[in-house]
């Protein structure tokens, strides 16, 4: 199982403003906002210090970014078997439309196009619910008839109910208790198999005595034909060969510009994995990758995170190319250098702690490109590799993507969130002063230490928590970070300069978990996304357990609900208690206890409070979801056509970028029937 090791921004993090952040490039007139539609705001991000890299480093980044974007079609196809066909159809109508572009039906089609481009498919990237177009079937049919014959889909009758019927493929990832999670999920990771058949197939392959187990299912589509269940492997010559072959070619060019032999070896190991599809080769690559702490340029490229699989096995294609932010990495290096102290002083049972923390490397990075499942919506922190045995034996890499958090912060100034949801000016001032640094420290601790902490007891299956594994893993890492944010050790290490600074993150976290993230949920629906479940689980649990001591209060003022934290010290103790229990659940593989935690605290929504939050947010007009357009990298060539350097620009808008990507990086056919 590929555990979920990315941290995504919270609703409050996207909304609460902080006065502590400044534009590191000194350009005050940079326009961060690109587009706004439905529940989405699209932003730009800068790549500070790109110009200070060497020409060879810039060329390396160029080829790695090309390899990243080239995998785009794969994530679309993984997300749904009809996604590429529908993307072609809507894009063609949009580009060929010769009528009034202010027409209501056309504007609705334009919004739908923007939504599916943002989600890499026809289901919402966060809620996993299918988009229902506001334009009519009749309008779509009329426009199809006006397309050139070679651009009209052969399977329109199949596509129409997929697009318009709410009952057809309604949810990309279903996590509802008591249902067959495979048969009721609309992703394209399985075909013709049930949940029981999937679990039986992979359980037969697992060897719980193997100290170096492979991550079964990570790079495959499991199908059943003529009664036989088998894997279609993502590799050169296998499934997605067209995309992977092109990625391999570009990685080969990147290897020619590697900073050193170690980095070149890593790229070649990744090429070997893509060529063979062998998961042992992926482990070899992962070990080499995690042990390279000397190269400034870094990247991920592969089938990595498993949010899109209801059983948490198959990895979605994703890629992030980045380079180290030397100045900001000081704080993460301090944290990683003290990893053993944090592990030894954790509030969990000593049986579940690591005796010796191995190779935790941490840094702050500047993202150069976002791709696959990390585009347009992206994580703000990463901790990889996912294989527990590699993490135990070789360590892990943890990063915070600060140019992304900076873009969020800059774009949020003056949006009115604090005035509407924060209980008083004293708390608002605390957030303004300390939230940016404590939010980044929370990400650092979550990624650098949280995911890498603790250990499984011998013989415990890493997949024992099944569908609840992702939520509980994110809760474990968040709790580790929350607990230590309030520890005097951070003052001793010079990471914070005020003993009350941690309260800013505590307040934001509880406000978000109990209230403000509800903005992302439609009325009447449960919480389903793993990160949202994690945050509600933590906030609801500490709220309930702290009632006797009035630790957290939900108070009314002028008909509005506010969060008031009365005892931050006891709140920290509650975080520690829950961390201890969640670590026990993971270490022992206690599925029932984990299921009970998730089902009792993480899923259900108070409809009255939900209605109130939605109404208050509506007045602010803040988009609950944000994502990014990428910078554009342009090669500089000599008279013989050789690339000698690369420049970066930020002018490209949202639809022009995704439409260009569809044309320039198309690798897979849209032949789903």
XYZ file of C-alpha atoms in Angstrom, residues 475 479 482 509-515 517-518 527 532-547 551-552 554 563 571 574-575 578 596-606 609:
49
model
C -4.144 12.154 11.596
C -1.112 15.083 15.760
C 0.423 19.730 16.715
C -6.661 23.960 13.238
C -9.624 23.631 15.595
C -11.610 26.332 13.774
C -11.021 24.573 10.493
C -11.665 21.050 11.741
C -14.895 21.907 13.542
C -16.284 24.577 11.230
C -13.691 23.253 6.186
C -17.419 22.478 5.967
C -17.059 14.157 4.983
C -10.795 16.525 5.748
C -11.729 13.418 7.717
C -8.412 13.592 9.494
C -8.906 17.203 10.553
C -12.492 16.690 11.706
C -11.511 13.531 13.587
C -8.859 15.388 15.567
C -10.906 18.524 16.238
C -14.105 16.654 17.159
C -12.273 14.190 19.407
C -10.414 16.826 21.435
C -13.575 18.952 21.628
C -15.556 16.038 23.071
C -12.827 14.795 25.414
C -12.151 18.321 26.678
C -15.764 19.180 27.483
C -11.008 23.217 26.954
C -12.774 24.279 23.742
C -18.406 26.713 20.754
C -14.605 28.793 18.486
C -5.539 21.046 24.416
C -5.363 15.986 24.418
C -3.449 16.047 21.133
C -5.002 10.997 20.678
C -14.557 3.326 15.110
C -12.464 6.485 15.419
C -13.099 7.448 11.805
C -16.789 6.585 11.751
C -17.558 8.204 15.128
C -15.649 11.468 14.683
C -14.601 12.040 11.073
C -17.614 11.447 8.850
C -20.874 13.029 9.981
C -21.747 16.711 9.657
C -23.998 18.842 11.887
C -23.755 24.344 11.728
